[in-house]
PDB file of C-alpha atoms and ligand atoms in Angstrom:
ATOM      1  CA  MET V   1     126.296 100.257 103.427  1.00 75.00           C
ATOM      2  CA  LYS V   2     125.711 103.575 101.699  1.00 93.00           C
ATOM      3  CA  LYS V   3     122.543 105.142 103.096  1.00 97.00           C
ATOM      4  CA  GLN V   4     119.590 104.990 100.752  1.00 98.00           C
ATOM      5  CA  LEU V   5     116.762 107.243  99.692  1.00 98.00           C
ATOM      6  CA  HIS V   6     113.632 105.450  98.434  1.00 98.00           C
ATOM      7  CA  LEU V   7     110.677 107.083  96.702  1.00 98.00           C
ATOM      8  CA  LEU V   8     107.256 105.381  96.739  1.00 98.00           C
ATOM      9  CA  SER V   9     104.386 106.039  94.361  1.00 98.00           C
ATOM     10  CA  ASP V  10     101.228 106.922  96.260  1.00 97.00           C
ATOM     11  CA  GLY V  11      98.358 105.781  94.062  1.00 96.00           C
ATOM     12  CA  LYS V  12      97.257 109.404  93.661  1.00 96.00           C
ATOM     13  CA  LEU V  13      99.539 110.508  90.859  1.00 98.00           C
ATOM     14  CA  SER V  14      99.142 108.609  87.608  1.00 98.00           C
ATOM     15  CA  LEU V  15     101.948 106.224  86.735  1.00 98.00           C
ATOM     16  CA  LYS V  16     102.941 108.594  83.962  1.00 98.00           C
ATOM     17  CA  GLU V  17     103.175 111.519  86.391  1.00 98.00           C
ATOM     18  CA  PHE V  18     105.211 109.364  88.784  1.00 98.00           C
ATOM     19  CA  ALA V  19     107.530 108.209  85.997  1.00 98.00           C
ATOM     20  CA  ASP V  20     108.029 111.799  84.790  1.00 98.00           C
ATOM     21  CA  ILE V  21     109.115 112.886  88.286  1.00 98.00           C
ATOM     22  CA  ALA V  22     111.242 109.737  88.683  1.00 98.00           C
ATOM     23  CA  GLY V  23     113.079 110.431  85.438  1.00 98.00           C
ATOM     24  CA  LYS V  24     113.971 113.944  86.600  1.00 98.00           C
ATOM     25  CA  ILE V  25     115.168 113.015  90.089  1.00 98.00           C
ATOM     26  CA  ASN V  26     116.793 109.682  89.235  1.00 98.00           C
ATOM     27  CA  PRO V  27     120.293 110.803  90.327  1.00 98.00           C
ATOM     28  CA  PHE V  28     119.073 111.507  93.875  1.00 98.00           C
ATOM     29  CA  ILE V  29     117.069 108.328  94.451  1.00 98.00           C
ATOM     30  CA  ASP V  30     118.375 104.830  95.186  1.00 98.00           C
ATOM     31  CA  ARG V  31     115.105 102.897  94.819  1.00 98.00           C
ATOM     32  CA  PHE V  32     111.759 103.672  93.150  1.00 99.00           C
ATOM     33  CA  HIS V  33     108.806 101.688  94.549  1.00 98.00           C
ATOM     34  CA  LEU V  34     105.631 101.169  92.575  1.00 98.00           C
ATOM     35  CA  ARG V  35     103.075 100.903  95.384  1.00 98.00           C
ATOM     36  CA  GLU V  36      99.806 100.743  93.499  1.00 98.00           C
ATOM     37  CA  LYS V  37      97.241  98.808  95.453  1.00 95.00           C
ATOM     38  CA  LYS V  38      94.352  99.439  93.073  1.00 97.00           C
ATOM     39  CA  LEU V  39      96.079  98.599  89.803  1.00 98.00           C
ATOM     40  CA  THR V  40      96.220  95.270  88.020  1.00 98.00           C
ATOM     41  CA  ALA V  41      99.439  93.367  87.390  1.00 98.00           C
ATOM     42  CA  LYS V  42      99.268  94.459  83.759  1.00 98.00           C
ATOM     43  CA  GLU V  43      98.959  98.122  84.724  1.00 98.00           C
ATOM     44  CA  ILE V  44     101.823  97.862  87.209  1.00 98.00           C
ATOM     45  CA  ALA V  45     103.926  96.171  84.525  1.00 98.00           C
ATOM     46  CA  ALA V  46     103.231  99.179  82.281  1.00 98.00           C
ATOM     47  CA  GLY V  47     104.467 101.377  85.155  1.00 98.00           C
ATOM     48  CA  VAL V  48     107.707  99.390  85.359  1.00 98.00           C
ATOM     49  CA  GLU V  49     108.165  99.860  81.613  1.00 98.00           C
ATOM     50  CA  MET V  50     107.643 103.611  81.990  1.00 98.00           C
ATOM     51  CA  LEU V  51     110.400 103.737  84.609  1.00 98.00           C
ATOM     52  CA  LEU V  52     112.716 101.629  82.426  1.00 98.00           C
ATOM     53  CA  ASN V  53     112.022 103.976  79.505  1.00 98.00           C
ATOM     54  CA  LYS V  54     113.133 106.892  81.693  1.00 98.00           C
ATOM     55  CA  GLY V  55     116.515 105.220  82.018  1.00 98.00           C
ATOM     56  CA  ILE V  56     115.933 103.841  85.524  1.00 98.00           C
ATOM     57  CA  PRO V  57     117.560 100.400  85.705  1.00 98.00           C
ATOM     58  CA  SER V  58     115.596  97.393  86.980  1.00 98.00           C
ATOM     59  CA  GLU V  59     117.958  97.129  90.013  1.00 98.00           C
ATOM     60  CA  LYS V  60     116.570 100.474  91.203  1.00 98.00           C
ATOM     61  CA  ILE V  61     112.905  99.462  90.825  1.00 99.00           C
ATOM     62  CA  VAL V  62     110.846  97.816  93.573  1.00 99.00           C
ATOM     63  CA  VAL V  63     107.358  96.460  92.909  1.00 99.00           C
ATOM     64  CA  ASN V  64     105.079  96.395  95.930  1.00 98.00           C
ATOM     65  CA  ASP V  65     103.320  93.091  96.660  1.00 98.00           C
ATOM     66  CA  ARG V  66     103.255  91.694  93.083  1.00 98.00           C
ATOM     67  CA  THR V  67     106.106  89.212  93.071  1.00 98.00           C
ATOM     68  CA  ASP V  68     104.988  88.037  89.636  1.00 98.00           C
ATOM     69  CA  VAL V  69     105.544  91.477  88.117  1.00 98.00           C
ATOM     70  CA  ALA V  70     108.841  91.954  89.974  1.00 98.00           C
ATOM     71  CA  TRP V  71     110.106  88.574  88.770  1.00 98.00           C
ATOM     72  CA  SER V  72     109.059  89.267  85.174  1.00 98.00           C
ATOM     73  CA  TYR V  73     111.114  92.473  85.083  1.00 98.00           C
ATOM     74  CA  ASN V  74     113.983  91.412  87.318  1.00 98.00           C
ATOM     75  CA  THR V  75     113.130  94.093  89.881  1.00 99.00           C
ATOM     76  CA  SER V  76     112.980  93.817  93.672  1.00 98.00           C
ATOM     77  CA  VAL V  77     109.709  93.174  95.481  1.00 99.00           C
ATOM     78  CA  GLN V  78     108.364  94.878  98.618  1.00 99.00           C
ATOM     79  CA  LEU V  79     106.205  92.576 100.717  1.00 98.00           C
ATOM     80  CA  ALA V  80     103.400  93.824 102.961  1.00 97.00           C
ATOM     81  CA  TYR V  81     101.413  91.921 105.587  1.00 96.00           C
ATOM     82  CA  HIS V  82      98.903  90.774 102.998  1.00 96.00           C
ATOM     83  CA  SER V  83     101.625  89.644 100.568  1.00 98.00           C
ATOM     84  CA  LEU V  84     103.137  86.213 100.113  1.00 98.00           C
ATOM     85  CA  SER V  85     105.492  85.474 102.991  1.00 98.00           C
ATOM     86  CA  VAL V  86     109.112  86.350 102.426  1.00 98.00           C
ATOM     87  CA  ASN V  87     110.340  82.769 102.952  1.00 97.00           C
ATOM     88  CA  LEU V  88     107.929  81.501 100.294  1.00 98.00           C
ATOM     89  CA  VAL V  89     109.014  84.234  97.878  1.00 98.00           C
ATOM     90  CA  LYS V  90     112.728  83.594  98.460  1.00 98.00           C
ATOM     91  CA  GLN V  91     112.156  79.851  97.993  1.00 97.00           C
ATOM     92  CA  HIS V  92     110.198  80.050  94.744  1.00 98.00           C
ATOM     93  CA  PHE V  93     111.839  83.084  93.159  1.00 98.00           C
ATOM     94  CA  PRO V  94     115.515  82.335  93.768  1.00 96.00           C
ATOM     95  CA  GLY V  95     117.770  85.345  93.702  1.00 97.00           C
ATOM     96  CA  ILE V  96     114.971  87.914  93.985  1.00 98.00           C
ATOM     97  CA  THR V  97     115.634  90.834  96.318  1.00 98.00           C
ATOM     98  CA  ALA V  98     112.747  91.097  98.773  1.00 98.00           C
ATOM     99  CA  GLY V  99     112.056  93.911 101.215  1.00 98.00           C
ATOM    100  CA  CYS V 100     109.452  93.641 103.976  1.00 98.00           C
ATOM    101  CA  SER V 101     107.282  96.398 105.423  1.00 98.00           C
ATOM    102  CA  VAL V 102     107.198  96.032 109.202  1.00 97.00           C
ATOM    103  CA  HIS V 103     105.551  97.937 112.020  1.00 95.00           C
ATOM    104  CA  SER V 104     107.000  96.410 115.169  1.00 95.00           C
ATOM    105  CA  TYR V 105     110.143  94.977 116.725  1.00 96.00           C
ATOM    106  CA  HIS V 106     108.674  91.481 116.623  1.00 97.00           C
ATOM    107  CA  ASP V 107     107.745  91.692 112.936  1.00 97.00           C
ATOM    108  CA  ALA V 108     111.130  93.157 112.035  1.00 98.00           C
ATOM    109  CA  LEU V 109     112.985  90.258 113.655  1.00 98.00           C
ATOM    110  CA  GLN V 110     110.651  87.719 112.114  1.00 98.00           C
ATOM    111  CA  ALA V 111     111.052  89.174 108.601  1.00 98.00           C
ATOM    112  CA  ALA V 112     114.843  89.280 108.979  1.00 98.00           C
ATOM    113  CA  ASN V 113     114.915  85.673 110.217  1.00 98.00           C
ATOM    114  CA  ARG V 114     112.776  84.578 107.284  1.00 97.00           C
ATOM    115  CA  GLY V 115     115.212  85.982 104.745  1.00 98.00           C
ATOM    116  CA  ALA V 116     114.189  89.575 104.004  1.00 98.00           C
ATOM    117  CA  ASP V 117     116.930  91.557 102.286  1.00 98.00           C
ATOM    118  CA  PHE V 118     115.868  94.896 103.783  1.00 98.00           C
ATOM    119  CA  LEU V 119     113.095  96.375 105.908  1.00 98.00           C
ATOM    120  CA  LEU V 120     110.899  99.430 105.702  1.00 98.00           C
ATOM    121  CA  TYR V 121     109.972 100.263 109.290  1.00 97.00           C
ATOM    122  CA  GLY V 122     107.186 102.689 110.033  1.00 94.00           C
ATOM    123  CA  HIS V 123     105.581 104.752 110.517  1.00 91.00           C
ATOM    124  CA  VAL V 124     108.067 106.721 112.463  1.00 95.00           C
ATOM    125  CA  PHE V 125     106.220 110.048 112.390  1.00 95.00           C
ATOM    126  CA  GLU V 126     102.600 110.952 111.869  1.00 91.00           C
ATOM    127  CA  THR V 127     101.763 111.203 108.201  1.00 88.00           C
ATOM    128  CA  LEU V 128      98.848 112.373 106.118  1.00 83.00           C
ATOM    129  CA  SER V 129      99.699 109.617 103.641  1.00 83.00           C
ATOM    130  CA  LYS V 130      98.447 107.059 106.188  1.00 80.00           C
ATOM    131  CA  GLU V 131      96.095 108.893 108.457  1.00 76.00           C
ATOM    132  CA  GLY V 132      94.893 108.052 111.932  1.00 75.00           C
ATOM    133  CA  LEU V 133      97.934 106.351 113.419  1.00 77.00           C
ATOM    134  CA  PRO V 134     100.355 108.028 115.824  1.00 83.00           C
ATOM    135  CA  GLY V 135     104.037 108.082 114.910  1.00 88.00           C
ATOM    136  CA  LYS V 136     106.160 105.466 116.678  1.00 91.00           C
ATOM    137  CA  GLY V 137     109.286 107.585 117.099  1.00 91.00           C
ATOM    138  CA  VAL V 138     112.788 106.135 116.921  1.00 94.00           C
ATOM    139  CA  HIS V 139     112.992 104.104 120.153  1.00 93.00           C
ATOM    140  CA  GLU V 140     111.969 100.783 118.595  1.00 95.00           C
ATOM    141  CA  LEU V 141     114.101 101.479 115.525  1.00 96.00           C
ATOM    142  CA  ALA V 142     117.227 101.592 117.660  1.00 94.00           C
ATOM    143  CA  ALA V 143     116.256  98.255 119.260  1.00 95.00           C
ATOM    144  CA  ILE V 144     115.627  96.676 115.848  1.00 97.00           C
ATOM    145  CA  LYS V 145     118.972  97.899 114.554  1.00 96.00           C
ATOM    146  CA  LYS V 146     120.740  96.148 117.419  1.00 95.00           C
ATOM    147  CA  MET V 147     119.170  92.819 116.428  1.00 96.00           C
ATOM    148  CA  VAL V 148     119.122  92.665 112.630  1.00 97.00           C
ATOM    149  CA  GLU V 149     121.961  92.820 110.152  1.00 97.00           C
ATOM    150  CA  ILE V 150     119.961  93.790 107.069  1.00 98.00           C
ATOM    151  CA  PRO V 151     119.377  97.459 106.159  1.00 98.00           C
ATOM    152  CA  VAL V 152     116.440  99.142 107.871  1.00 98.00           C
ATOM    153  CA  MET V 153     114.893 102.094 106.079  1.00 98.00           C
ATOM    154  CA  VAL V 154     112.368 104.256 107.891  1.00 98.00           C
ATOM    155  CA  ILE V 155     109.063 105.478 106.485  1.00 97.00           C
ATOM    156  CA  GLY V 156     106.229 107.731 107.521  1.00 96.00           C
ATOM    157  CA  GLY V 157     106.404 111.496 107.825  1.00 96.00           C
ATOM    158  CA  ILE V 158     110.062 111.671 106.873  1.00 97.00           C
ATOM    159  CA  GLN V 159     111.135 115.233 106.105  1.00 97.00           C
ATOM    160  CA  PRO V 160     114.592 116.675 105.486  1.00 96.00           C
ATOM    161  CA  ASP V 161     114.519 118.249 108.951  1.00 95.00           C
ATOM    162  CA  ASN V 162     113.811 114.996 110.835  1.00 96.00           C
ATOM    163  CA  LEU V 163     116.302 112.894 108.868  1.00 97.00           C
ATOM    164  CA  GLU V 164     119.115 113.613 111.261  1.00 96.00           C
ATOM    165  CA  LEU V 165     117.103 112.145 114.126  1.00 96.00           C
ATOM    166  CA  VAL V 166     116.311 108.886 112.304  1.00 97.00           C
ATOM    167  CA  LEU V 167     119.799 108.504 110.882  1.00 97.00           C
ATOM    168  CA  SER V 168     121.377 109.000 114.276  1.00 95.00           C
ATOM    169  CA  ALA V 169     119.018 106.339 115.671  1.00 95.00           C
ATOM    170  CA  GLY V 170     120.591 103.931 113.181  1.00 96.00           C
ATOM    171  CA  ALA V 171     118.339 104.064 110.100  1.00 98.00           C
ATOM    172  CA  ASP V 172     120.075 102.944 106.930  1.00 98.00           C
ATOM    173  CA  GLY V 173     117.992 105.313 104.893  1.00 98.00           C
ATOM    174  CA  ALA V 174     114.522 106.682 104.379  1.00 98.00           C
ATOM    175  CA  ALA V 175     111.498 106.071 102.189  1.00 98.00           C
ATOM    176  CA  VAL V 176     109.361 109.024 101.175  1.00 98.00           C
ATOM    177  CA  MET V 177     106.093 109.732  99.400  1.00 98.00           C
ATOM    178  CA  SER V 178     104.523 113.150  99.922  1.00 97.00           C
ATOM    179  CA  GLY V 179     107.700 115.012 100.878  1.00 97.00           C
ATOM    180  CA  ILE V 180     108.867 114.673  97.276  1.00 98.00           C
ATOM    181  CA  LEU V 181     105.818 113.789  95.170  1.00 98.00           C
ATOM    182  CA  HIS V 182     103.694 116.632  96.491  1.00 96.00           C
ATOM    183  CA  ALA V 183     106.422 119.207  97.026  1.00 97.00           C
ATOM    184  CA  GLU V 184     106.074 122.416  95.021  1.00 97.00           C
ATOM    185  CA  ASP V 185     109.373 121.506  93.379  1.00 98.00           C
ATOM    186  CA  PRO V 186     110.003 117.733  93.538  1.00 98.00           C
ATOM    187  CA  TYR V 187     113.489 118.144  92.069  1.00 98.00           C
ATOM    188  CA  HIS V 188     114.553 120.548  94.799  1.00 98.00           C
ATOM    189  CA  ALA V 189     112.880 118.417  97.488  1.00 98.00           C
ATOM    190  CA  ALA V 190     114.677 115.269  96.286  1.00 98.00           C
ATOM    191  CA  TRP V 191     117.948 117.195  96.285  1.00 98.00           C
ATOM    192  CA  CYS V 192     117.353 118.312  99.916  1.00 98.00           C
ATOM    193  CA  TYR V 193     116.704 114.737 101.096  1.00 98.00           C
ATOM    194  CA  SER V 194     119.658 113.445  99.109  1.00 98.00           C
ATOM    195  CA  GLN V 195     122.031 116.031 100.566  1.00 97.00           C
ATOM    196  CA  LYS V 196     121.232 114.809 104.072  1.00 96.00           C
ATOM    197  CA  ILE V 197     121.269 111.105 103.265  1.00 97.00           C
ATOM    198  CA  HIS V 198     124.134 110.807 100.835  1.00 97.00           C
ATOM    199  CA  THR V 199     126.661 113.309 102.172  1.00 88.00           C
TER     200      THR V 199
HETATM  201  C1  LIG Q   1     103.336 103.840 102.501  1.00 59.49           C
HETATM  202  C2  LIG Q   1     103.596 104.011 103.922  1.00 59.49           C
HETATM  203  N1  LIG Q   1     103.868 102.953 104.713  1.00 59.49           N
HETATM  204  C3  LIG Q   1     104.034 103.294 105.974  1.00 59.49           C
HETATM  205  C4  LIG Q   1     104.303 102.343 107.052  1.00 59.49           C
HETATM  206  O1  LIG Q   1     104.329 102.726 108.201  1.00 59.49           O
HETATM  207  O2  LIG Q   1     104.501 101.188 106.697  1.00 59.49           O
HETATM  208  S1  LIG Q   1     103.889 104.963 106.237  1.00 59.49           S
HETATM  209  C5  LIG Q   1     103.569 105.224 104.605  1.00 59.49           C
HETATM  210  C6  LIG Q   1     103.300 106.554 104.024  1.00 59.49           C
HETATM  211  C7  LIG Q   1     104.545 107.374 103.842  1.00 59.49           C
HETATM  212  O3  LIG Q   1     104.194 108.575 103.247  1.00 59.49           O
HETATM  213  P1  LIG Q   1     104.869 109.958 103.597  1.00 59.49           P
HETATM  214  O4  LIG Q   1     106.282 109.900 103.134  1.00 59.49           O
HETATM  215  O5  LIG Q   1     104.043 110.924 102.770  1.00 59.49           O
HETATM  216  O6  LIG Q   1     104.720 110.194 105.054  1.00 59.49           O
END
């Protein structure tokens, strides 16, 4: 599989600000996640529409947690620990693409066995976007990759200069928040990540 670069909204920028950046860097990004834990379904739906209006197709959009919104717009869904379980989602929303966020070897195997289409595994490095937890490094990632067949993207403190390490440990791509959203020049930052992931 072609390696992927995912960008996640961070709940700090407005949806409009996120969509404006997304529209500009669309060529570099494989998946845009709306991860908005404080917004209502209606507000998240408006965010999906903003991305669609920027020319981002629904296949490139991932809605975090809200399977109802994802289903309504034919996007993927990203399931967290507090979300509906992936087997329930796959059973009741046939054909939906569902990613799972996992933080351990055990959870990665369980999510894969229950039908997840891809995993976000983290957090690999320390990150200010989720403070207070030490980075896990790449050891467990390599073990997960030996056991699951679905793509495993890494998340947490991913920077252009640590991509080589995670890719050589077997990651199928990376998911990023601050490295792009809060870069001085998000376009240039997205280009730097993309160069390392896609070439
Ligand atoms: C949203 C998120 N999930 C994580 C996990 O480990 O599941 S780490 C994380 C934050 C990623 O932000 P940044 O790219 O700024 O480090």
